[in-house]
Amino acid sequence: MDSRNQDLVLRLRDRHQDIVEPQTFELLGQEWDLLPGVYAPHLTPSAALYAEWLSYPTGGSFCEMGCGTGYLSVIAAQRGCASVTALDISAAAVENTRRNAERHGVADRVTARCGDMFQPLAEDERFDLIFWNSNFVGTSPGESPDDQLDRAFFDPGYAAHTAFLGTVGRHLAPGGRVMLGFADLGDPAMLGRIAAEHGWRPVTRRCAVGEYPDGELRYELIELLHS
Ligand SMILES: C[S@@+](CC[C@H](N)C(=O)[O-])C[C@H]1O[C@@H](n2cnc3c(N)ncnc32)[C@H](O)[C@@H]1O
């Protein structure tokens, strides 16, 4: 990652650390709850892109890995998914997702569970679409590695990506699809190597440049196909 991008991600993380009280934010014409320590989607242009780019399985099942505030899980339910399972390693993110599902009247269709990757699921739970807006920054500033907020940004050595790619296939329904939200802060070569080791081939389906006050990032929606 070049130093401009490194500065951008550290500033973005600092803006998250300034959030110390529960608050609300506006995104995609709706109001959402945000708890301290949870990734704040309104601070990046990617949230609107992923919400628009995803093909939600109408009447089917959607699993959001790393749900954060749960805005996308709620939108998936609003767009017609019959069942949405939202997973996150952060207990605050899971509570945040439950609040947003209640706020938007979709708690009957959105279930949020806490744990590492797919660990909260039963072995036979399968989905038509699994999506993760991942923590694609592969290095960390080396501070408090157990900090939940840091896990929203950084995945040193792509350990979480390796776990995701090694397990995701077991939770796909027949014909199901796997998508990743990625950006040029990430390491596509490392992603490609890990994907190949687990029988996947990343293919970029959509991309766009997102503007920040102090720079820009290129965001991608990547589909993982069986190789
Ligand atoms: C970039 S944030 C995306 C949050 C939310 N989906 C959004 O788009 O606003 C990545 C999310 O992945 C979660 N995460 C990181 N490692 C994880 C793991 N091992 N298991 C489950 N979730 C994880 C983080 O806690 C964080 O909420």
PDB file of C-alpha atoms and ligand atoms in Angstrom:
ATOM      1  CA  MET A   1       0.000   0.000   0.000  1.00  0.00           C
ATOM      2  CA  ASP A   2       1.423   3.395  -0.872  1.00  0.00           C
ATOM      3  CA  SER A   3       1.845   6.034   1.847  1.00  0.00           C
ATOM      4  CA  ARG A   4      -1.078   8.152   0.559  1.00  0.00           C
ATOM      5  CA  ASN A   5      -3.455   5.214   0.968  1.00  0.00           C
ATOM      6  CA  GLN A   6      -1.947   4.290   4.321  1.00  0.00           C
ATOM      7  CA  ASP A   7      -2.601   7.836   5.592  1.00  0.00           C
ATOM      8  CA  LEU A   8      -6.142   7.706   4.265  1.00  0.00           C
ATOM      9  CA  VAL A   9      -6.996   4.474   6.095  1.00  0.00           C
ATOM     10  CA  LEU A  10      -5.380   5.649   9.335  1.00  0.00           C
ATOM     11  CA  ARG A  11      -7.356   8.902   9.189  1.00  0.00           C
ATOM     12  CA  LEU A  12     -10.529   6.916   8.553  1.00  0.00           C
ATOM     13  CA  ARG A  13      -9.791   4.708  11.556  1.00  0.00           C
ATOM     14  CA  ASP A  14      -9.084   7.818  13.675  1.00  0.00           C
ATOM     15  CA  ARG A  15     -12.482   9.233  12.698  1.00  0.00           C
ATOM     16  CA  HIS A  16     -14.046   5.994  13.963  1.00  0.00           C
ATOM     17  CA  GLN A  17     -12.140   6.241  17.251  1.00  0.00           C
ATOM     18  CA  ASP A  18     -13.669   9.684  17.800  1.00  0.00           C
ATOM     19  CA  ILE A  19     -17.118   8.045  18.024  1.00  0.00           C
ATOM     20  CA  VAL A  20     -17.469   7.303  21.742  1.00  0.00           C
ATOM     21  CA  GLU A  21     -21.259   7.574  22.218  1.00  0.00           C
ATOM     22  CA  PRO A  22     -24.131   5.849  20.387  1.00  0.00           C
ATOM     23  CA  GLN A  23     -25.358   8.053  17.561  1.00  0.00           C
ATOM     24  CA  THR A  24     -27.419   7.932  14.399  1.00  0.00           C
ATOM     25  CA  PHE A  25     -26.473   8.599  10.798  1.00  0.00           C
ATOM     26  CA  GLU A  26     -28.197   8.985   7.438  1.00  0.00           C
ATOM     27  CA  LEU A  27     -27.431   6.602   4.621  1.00  0.00           C
ATOM     28  CA  LEU A  28     -29.378   5.846   1.454  1.00  0.00           C
ATOM     29  CA  GLY A  29     -32.297   7.962   2.618  1.00  0.00           C
ATOM     30  CA  GLN A  30     -32.741   6.140   5.934  1.00  0.00           C
ATOM     31  CA  GLU A  31     -31.640   6.720   9.513  1.00  0.00           C
ATOM     32  CA  TRP A  32     -29.444   4.153  11.239  1.00  0.00           C
ATOM     33  CA  ASP A  33     -28.049   3.455  14.698  1.00  0.00           C
ATOM     34  CA  LEU A  34     -24.290   3.442  15.185  1.00  0.00           C
ATOM     35  CA  LEU A  35     -22.586   2.108  18.314  1.00  0.00           C
ATOM     36  CA  PRO A  36     -19.021   3.041  19.318  1.00  0.00           C
ATOM     37  CA  GLY A  37     -16.410   0.597  18.015  1.00  0.00           C
ATOM     38  CA  VAL A  38     -18.497  -0.413  14.990  1.00  0.00           C
ATOM     39  CA  TYR A  39     -17.466   0.309  11.389  1.00  0.00           C
ATOM     40  CA  ALA A  40     -19.329   3.431  10.245  1.00  0.00           C
ATOM     41  CA  PRO A  41     -20.516   2.950   6.645  1.00  0.00           C
ATOM     42  CA  HIS A  42     -21.529   6.588   6.139  1.00  0.00           C
ATOM     43  CA  LEU A  43     -17.859   7.605   6.448  1.00  0.00           C
ATOM     44  CA  THR A  44     -16.924   5.803   3.212  1.00  0.00           C
ATOM     45  CA  PRO A  45     -18.412   5.942  -0.295  1.00  0.00           C
ATOM     46  CA  SER A  46     -18.368   2.132  -0.538  1.00  0.00           C
ATOM     47  CA  ALA A  47     -21.600   1.544   1.398  1.00  0.00           C
ATOM     48  CA  ALA A  48     -23.832   3.034  -1.287  1.00  0.00           C
ATOM     49  CA  LEU A  49     -21.903   1.214  -4.010  1.00  0.00           C
ATOM     50  CA  TYR A  50     -22.266  -2.245  -2.463  1.00  0.00           C
ATOM     51  CA  ALA A  51     -25.926  -1.653  -1.626  1.00  0.00           C
ATOM     52  CA  GLU A  52     -26.571  -0.827  -5.297  1.00  0.00           C
ATOM     53  CA  TRP A  53     -24.268  -3.439  -6.858  1.00  0.00           C
ATOM     54  CA  LEU A  54     -25.451  -6.559  -5.037  1.00  0.00           C
ATOM     55  CA  SER A  55     -28.076  -8.780  -6.680  1.00  0.00           C
ATOM     56  CA  TYR A  56     -30.193  -9.704  -3.673  1.00  0.00           C
ATOM     57  CA  PRO A  57     -31.777 -13.161  -3.960  1.00  0.00           C
ATOM     58  CA  THR A  58     -35.466 -12.247  -3.858  1.00  0.00           C
ATOM     59  CA  GLY A  59     -37.326 -14.811  -1.765  1.00  0.00           C
ATOM     60  CA  GLY A  60     -34.004 -16.473  -0.946  1.00  0.00           C
ATOM     61  CA  SER A  61     -31.349 -16.402   1.741  1.00  0.00           C
ATOM     62  CA  PHE A  62     -28.564 -13.876   2.237  1.00  0.00           C
ATOM     63  CA  CYS A  63     -25.615 -14.147   4.611  1.00  0.00           C
ATOM     64  CA  GLU A  64     -23.608 -11.040   5.402  1.00  0.00           C
ATOM     65  CA  MET A  65     -20.200 -11.770   6.873  1.00  0.00           C
ATOM     66  CA  GLY A  66     -18.881  -8.913   9.021  1.00  0.00           C
ATOM     67  CA  CYS A  67     -22.209  -7.075   9.218  1.00  0.00           C
ATOM     68  CA  GLY A  68     -21.028  -4.026  11.222  1.00  0.00           C
ATOM     69  CA  THR A  69     -24.050  -1.763  11.712  1.00  0.00           C
ATOM     70  CA  GLY A  70     -26.139  -4.195   9.666  1.00  0.00           C
ATOM     71  CA  TYR A  71     -27.265  -1.558   7.166  1.00  0.00           C
ATOM     72  CA  LEU A  72     -26.732  -3.961   4.253  1.00  0.00           C
ATOM     73  CA  SER A  73     -28.468  -6.874   5.987  1.00  0.00           C
ATOM     74  CA  VAL A  74     -31.481  -4.616   6.590  1.00  0.00           C
ATOM     75  CA  ILE A  75     -31.445  -3.447   2.963  1.00  0.00           C
ATOM     76  CA  ALA A  76     -31.278  -7.086   1.797  1.00  0.00           C
ATOM     77  CA  ALA A  77     -34.452  -7.801   3.811  1.00  0.00           C
ATOM     78  CA  GLN A  78     -36.103  -4.630   2.468  1.00  0.00           C
ATOM     79  CA  ARG A  79     -35.236  -5.703  -1.093  1.00  0.00           C
ATOM     80  CA  GLY A  80     -37.014  -9.030  -0.685  1.00  0.00           C
ATOM     81  CA  CYS A  81     -34.656 -11.601   0.831  1.00  0.00           C
ATOM     82  CA  ALA A  82     -36.783 -14.047   2.821  1.00  0.00           C
ATOM     83  CA  SER A  83     -34.060 -14.639   5.405  1.00  0.00           C
ATOM     84  CA  VAL A  84     -30.905 -12.727   6.273  1.00  0.00           C
ATOM     85  CA  THR A  85     -28.151 -14.001   8.559  1.00  0.00           C
ATOM     86  CA  ALA A  86     -25.723 -11.342   9.736  1.00  0.00           C
ATOM     87  CA  LEU A  87     -22.433 -12.468  11.306  1.00  0.00           C
ATOM     88  CA  ASP A  88     -19.678 -10.511  13.015  1.00  0.00           C
ATOM     89  CA  ILE A  89     -16.822 -11.211  15.397  1.00  0.00           C
ATOM     90  CA  SER A  90     -17.657  -7.937  17.173  1.00  0.00           C
ATOM     91  CA  ALA A  91     -20.380  -8.187  19.839  1.00  0.00           C
ATOM     92  CA  ALA A  92     -21.027  -4.449  19.398  1.00  0.00           C
ATOM     93  CA  ALA A  93     -21.624  -4.957  15.664  1.00  0.00           C
ATOM     94  CA  VAL A  94     -24.106  -7.764  16.330  1.00  0.00           C
ATOM     95  CA  GLU A  95     -26.011  -5.607  18.844  1.00  0.00           C
ATOM     96  CA  ASN A  96     -25.894  -2.709  16.352  1.00  0.00           C
ATOM     97  CA  THR A  97     -27.346  -4.910  13.608  1.00  0.00           C
ATOM     98  CA  ARG A  98     -30.157  -6.100  15.919  1.00  0.00           C
ATOM     99  CA  ARG A  99     -31.022  -2.464  16.701  1.00  0.00           C
ATOM    100  CA  ASN A 100     -31.117  -1.507  13.027  1.00  0.00           C
ATOM    101  CA  ALA A 101     -33.227  -4.547  12.148  1.00  0.00           C
ATOM    102  CA  GLU A 102     -35.706  -3.485  14.892  1.00  0.00           C
ATOM    103  CA  ARG A 103     -35.594   0.165  13.814  1.00  0.00           C
ATOM    104  CA  HIS A 104     -36.515  -0.762  10.247  1.00  0.00           C
ATOM    105  CA  GLY A 105     -39.112  -3.416  11.115  1.00  0.00           C
ATOM    106  CA  VAL A 106     -37.264  -6.395   9.609  1.00  0.00           C
ATOM    107  CA  ALA A 107     -36.187  -8.194  12.798  1.00  0.00           C
ATOM    108  CA  ASP A 108     -38.398 -11.141  11.803  1.00  0.00           C
ATOM    109  CA  ARG A 109     -36.160 -11.730   8.769  1.00  0.00           C
ATOM    110  CA  VAL A 110     -32.714 -10.614  10.017  1.00  0.00           C
ATOM    111  CA  THR A 111     -30.849 -12.757  12.540  1.00  0.00           C
ATOM    112  CA  ALA A 112     -27.531 -11.441  13.869  1.00  0.00           C
ATOM    113  CA  ARG A 113     -25.011 -13.781  15.477  1.00  0.00           C
ATOM    114  CA  CYS A 114     -21.592 -13.208  17.013  1.00  0.00           C
ATOM    115  CA  GLY A 115     -18.499 -15.288  16.346  1.00  0.00           C
ATOM    116  CA  ASP A 116     -15.395 -15.827  14.264  1.00  0.00           C
ATOM    117  CA  MET A 117     -16.284 -16.239  10.576  1.00  0.00           C
ATOM    118  CA  PHE A 118     -18.880 -19.005  10.045  1.00  0.00           C
ATOM    119  CA  GLN A 119     -18.495 -20.497  13.535  1.00  0.00           C
ATOM    120  CA  PRO A 120     -21.973 -19.292  14.689  1.00  0.00           C
ATOM    121  CA  LEU A 121     -23.649 -21.304  11.889  1.00  0.00           C
ATOM    122  CA  ALA A 122     -24.829 -24.894  12.001  1.00  0.00           C
ATOM    123  CA  GLU A 123     -22.996 -27.116   9.506  1.00  0.00           C
ATOM    124  CA  ASP A 124     -26.041 -27.459   7.267  1.00  0.00           C
ATOM    125  CA  GLU A 125     -26.915 -23.734   7.004  1.00  0.00           C
ATOM    126  CA  ARG A 126     -26.670 -22.704   3.355  1.00  0.00           C
ATOM    127  CA  PHE A 127     -27.273 -19.402   1.541  1.00  0.00           C
ATOM    128  CA  ASP A 128     -28.067 -18.166  -1.944  1.00  0.00           C
ATOM    129  CA  LEU A 129     -25.697 -15.222  -1.554  1.00  0.00           C
ATOM    130  CA  ILE A 130     -22.821 -14.704   0.877  1.00  0.00           C
ATOM    131  CA  PHE A 131     -21.205 -11.250   0.919  1.00  0.00           C
ATOM    132  CA  TRP A 132     -18.368  -9.761   2.946  1.00  0.00           C
ATOM    133  CA  ASN A 133     -17.245  -6.139   2.749  1.00  0.00           C
ATOM    134  CA  SER A 134     -13.934  -7.365   4.028  1.00  0.00           C
ATOM    135  CA  ASN A 135     -11.149  -5.895   6.158  1.00  0.00           C
ATOM    136  CA  PHE A 136      -8.968  -5.910   3.068  1.00  0.00           C
ATOM    137  CA  VAL A 137      -5.995  -3.965   4.487  1.00  0.00           C
ATOM    138  CA  GLY A 138      -3.466  -6.774   4.917  1.00  0.00           C
ATOM    139  CA  THR A 139      -1.104  -5.041   7.305  1.00  0.00           C
ATOM    140  CA  SER A 140      -1.870  -3.469  10.659  1.00  0.00           C
ATOM    141  CA  PRO A 141      -0.312  -0.507  12.431  1.00  0.00           C
ATOM    142  CA  GLY A 142       0.661  -2.986  15.149  1.00  0.00           C
ATOM    143  CA  GLU A 143      -1.478  -1.436  17.860  1.00  0.00           C
ATOM    144  CA  SER A 144      -3.847  -3.446  20.021  1.00  0.00           C
ATOM    145  CA  PRO A 145      -4.295  -6.401  17.676  1.00  0.00           C
ATOM    146  CA  ASP A 146      -7.365  -7.579  19.632  1.00  0.00           C
ATOM    147  CA  ASP A 147      -9.117  -4.244  19.225  1.00  0.00           C
ATOM    148  CA  GLN A 148     -12.508  -4.910  17.597  1.00  0.00           C
ATOM    149  CA  LEU A 149     -12.451  -1.704  15.602  1.00  0.00           C
ATOM    150  CA  ASP A 150      -9.033  -2.530  14.133  1.00  0.00           C
ATOM    151  CA  ARG A 151     -10.462  -5.827  12.886  1.00  0.00           C
ATOM    152  CA  ALA A 152     -12.896  -3.862  10.745  1.00  0.00           C
ATOM    153  CA  PHE A 153      -9.964  -2.455   8.759  1.00  0.00           C
ATOM    154  CA  PHE A 154      -6.962  -4.729   9.089  1.00  0.00           C
ATOM    155  CA  ASP A 155      -6.414  -8.433   8.450  1.00  0.00           C
ATOM    156  CA  PRO A 156      -2.673  -9.019   8.973  1.00  0.00           C
ATOM    157  CA  GLY A 157      -1.481 -11.869   6.755  1.00  0.00           C
ATOM    158  CA  TYR A 158      -5.058 -12.223   5.472  1.00  0.00           C
ATOM    159  CA  ALA A 159      -5.783 -14.786   8.206  1.00  0.00           C
ATOM    160  CA  ALA A 160      -9.502 -13.950   8.216  1.00  0.00           C
ATOM    161  CA  HIS A 161      -9.643 -14.001   4.400  1.00  0.00           C
ATOM    162  CA  THR A 162      -7.974 -17.430   4.467  1.00  0.00           C
ATOM    163  CA  ALA A 163     -10.584 -18.702   6.928  1.00  0.00           C
ATOM    164  CA  PHE A 164     -13.390 -17.193   4.834  1.00  0.00           C
ATOM    165  CA  LEU A 165     -12.191 -18.719   1.575  1.00  0.00           C
ATOM    166  CA  GLY A 166     -11.539 -22.075   3.228  1.00  0.00           C
ATOM    167  CA  THR A 167     -15.046 -22.358   4.680  1.00  0.00           C
ATOM    168  CA  VAL A 168     -17.456 -20.345   2.554  1.00  0.00           C
ATOM    169  CA  GLY A 169     -18.131 -23.173   0.077  1.00  0.00           C
ATOM    170  CA  ARG A 170     -19.692 -25.320   2.840  1.00  0.00           C
ATOM    171  CA  HIS A 171     -22.394 -22.710   3.386  1.00  0.00           C
ATOM    172  CA  LEU A 172     -23.470 -22.145  -0.220  1.00  0.00           C
ATOM    173  CA  ALA A 173     -26.818 -23.414  -1.454  1.00  0.00           C
ATOM    174  CA  PRO A 174     -26.807 -25.076  -4.902  1.00  0.00           C
ATOM    175  CA  GLY A 175     -26.195 -22.272  -7.401  1.00  0.00           C
ATOM    176  CA  GLY A 176     -25.280 -19.908  -4.561  1.00  0.00           C
ATOM    177  CA  ARG A 177     -22.864 -17.025  -5.082  1.00  0.00           C
ATOM    178  CA  VAL A 178     -20.003 -15.556  -3.032  1.00  0.00           C
ATOM    179  CA  MET A 179     -19.095 -11.875  -3.276  1.00  0.00           C
ATOM    180  CA  LEU A 180     -16.417  -9.756  -1.646  1.00  0.00           C
ATOM    181  CA  GLY A 181     -16.239  -5.994  -1.280  1.00  0.00           C
ATOM    182  CA  PHE A 182     -12.611  -5.022  -1.909  1.00  0.00           C
ATOM    183  CA  ALA A 183     -10.551  -1.901  -2.662  1.00  0.00           C
ATOM    184  CA  ASP A 184      -7.145  -0.774  -3.795  1.00  0.00           C
ATOM    185  CA  LEU A 185      -6.052  -0.642  -0.160  1.00  0.00           C
ATOM    186  CA  GLY A 186      -6.088  -4.430  -0.360  1.00  0.00           C
ATOM    187  CA  ASP A 187      -3.658  -6.936  -1.826  1.00  0.00           C
ATOM    188  CA  PRO A 188      -5.318  -8.553  -4.861  1.00  0.00           C
ATOM    189  CA  ALA A 189      -2.289 -10.780  -5.539  1.00  0.00           C
ATOM    190  CA  MET A 190      -2.447 -12.262  -2.048  1.00  0.00           C
ATOM    191  CA  LEU A 191      -6.231 -12.630  -2.344  1.00  0.00           C
ATOM    192  CA  GLY A 192      -5.764 -14.427  -5.666  1.00  0.00           C
ATOM    193  CA  ARG A 193      -3.186 -16.822  -4.187  1.00  0.00           C
ATOM    194  CA  ILE A 194      -5.339 -17.691  -1.168  1.00  0.00           C
ATOM    195  CA  ALA A 195      -8.419 -18.053  -3.358  1.00  0.00           C
ATOM    196  CA  ALA A 196      -6.570 -20.452  -5.716  1.00  0.00           C
ATOM    197  CA  GLU A 197      -5.383 -22.542  -2.749  1.00  0.00           C
ATOM    198  CA  HIS A 198      -9.020 -23.066  -1.804  1.00  0.00           C
ATOM    199  CA  GLY A 199     -10.359 -23.671  -5.308  1.00  0.00           C
ATOM    200  CA  TRP A 200     -11.693 -20.181  -6.027  1.00  0.00           C
ATOM    201  CA  ARG A 201     -11.054 -17.656  -8.788  1.00  0.00           C
ATOM    202  CA  PRO A 202     -11.767 -13.945  -8.054  1.00  0.00           C
ATOM    203  CA  VAL A 203     -13.535 -12.076 -10.857  1.00  0.00           C
ATOM    204  CA  THR A 204     -14.263  -8.350 -10.670  1.00  0.00           C
ATOM    205  CA  ARG A 205     -17.960  -7.729 -11.386  1.00  0.00           C
ATOM    206  CA  ARG A 206     -18.213  -3.997 -10.662  1.00  0.00           C
ATOM    207  CA  CYS A 207     -15.766  -1.220  -9.839  1.00  0.00           C
ATOM    208  CA  ALA A 208     -15.901   2.521  -9.198  1.00  0.00           C
ATOM    209  CA  VAL A 209     -13.789   5.281  -7.741  1.00  0.00           C
ATOM    210  CA  GLY A 210     -15.018   6.628  -4.411  1.00  0.00           C
ATOM    211  CA  GLU A 211     -14.090  10.169  -3.373  1.00  0.00           C
ATOM    212  CA  TYR A 212     -12.868  11.168   0.097  1.00  0.00           C
ATOM    213  CA  PRO A 213     -12.190  14.719   1.245  1.00  0.00           C
ATOM    214  CA  ASP A 214      -8.480  13.856   1.176  1.00  0.00           C
ATOM    215  CA  GLY A 215      -8.180  11.340  -1.632  1.00  0.00           C
ATOM    216  CA  GLU A 216      -9.925   8.588  -3.537  1.00  0.00           C
ATOM    217  CA  LEU A 217     -10.106   4.811  -3.532  1.00  0.00           C
ATOM    218  CA  ARG A 218     -11.089   2.317  -6.192  1.00  0.00           C
ATOM    219  CA  TYR A 219     -13.752  -0.066  -4.914  1.00  0.00           C
ATOM    220  CA  GLU A 220     -14.587  -3.443  -6.406  1.00  0.00           C
ATOM    221  CA  LEU A 221     -17.291  -6.046  -6.110  1.00  0.00           C
ATOM    222  CA  ILE A 222     -15.494  -9.370  -6.586  1.00  0.00           C
ATOM    223  CA  GLU A 223     -17.273 -12.645  -7.264  1.00  0.00           C
ATOM    224  CA  LEU A 224     -15.523 -15.863  -6.276  1.00  0.00           C
ATOM    225  CA  LEU A 225     -16.043 -18.572  -8.858  1.00  0.00           C
ATOM    226  CA  HIS A 226     -15.067 -22.221  -8.498  1.00  0.00           C
ATOM    227  CA  SER A 227     -11.734 -22.644 -10.318  1.00  0.00           C
TER     228      SER A 227
HETATM  229  C1  LIG B   1     -15.032  -3.264   6.515  1.00  0.00           C
HETATM  230  S1  LIG B   1     -16.030  -3.737   7.897  1.00  0.00           S
HETATM  231  C2  LIG B   1     -17.616  -3.868   7.092  1.00  0.00           C
HETATM  232  C3  LIG B   1     -18.788  -3.651   8.040  1.00  0.00           C
HETATM  233  C4  LIG B   1     -20.154  -3.603   7.336  1.00  0.00           C
HETATM  234  N1  LIG B   1     -20.439  -4.803   6.610  1.00  0.00           N
HETATM  235  C5  LIG B   1     -20.233  -2.397   6.426  1.00  0.00           C
HETATM  236  O1  LIG B   1     -20.077  -2.574   5.196  1.00  0.00           O
HETATM  237  O2  LIG B   1     -20.435  -1.280   6.910  1.00  0.00           O
HETATM  238  C6  LIG B   1     -15.531  -5.457   8.111  1.00  0.00           C
HETATM  239  C7  LIG B   1     -16.325  -6.216   9.161  1.00  0.00           C
HETATM  240  O3  LIG B   1     -15.806  -7.564   9.252  1.00  0.00           O
HETATM  241  C8  LIG B   1     -15.790  -7.958  10.604  1.00  0.00           C
HETATM  242  N2  LIG B   1     -14.824  -9.034  10.807  1.00  0.00           N
HETATM  243  C9  LIG B   1     -13.473  -8.966  10.773  1.00  0.00           C
HETATM  244  N3  LIG B   1     -12.926 -10.170  11.042  1.00  0.00           N
HETATM  245  C10 LIG B   1     -13.963 -11.021  11.247  1.00  0.00           C
HETATM  246  C11 LIG B   1     -14.049 -12.416  11.581  1.00  0.00           C
HETATM  247  N4  LIG B   1     -12.947 -13.138  11.754  1.00  0.00           N
HETATM  248  N5  LIG B   1     -15.274 -12.977  11.708  1.00  0.00           N
HETATM  249  C12 LIG B   1     -16.407 -12.218  11.536  1.00  0.00           C
HETATM  250  N6  LIG B   1     -16.383 -10.897  11.241  1.00  0.00           N
HETATM  251  C13 LIG B   1     -15.185 -10.309  11.099  1.00  0.00           C
HETATM  252  C14 LIG B   1     -15.427  -6.681  11.362  1.00  0.00           C
HETATM  253  O4  LIG B   1     -15.778  -6.742  12.737  1.00  0.00           O
HETATM  254  C15 LIG B   1     -16.216  -5.629  10.572  1.00  0.00           C
HETATM  255  O5  LIG B   1     -17.497  -5.428  11.097  1.00  0.00           O
END
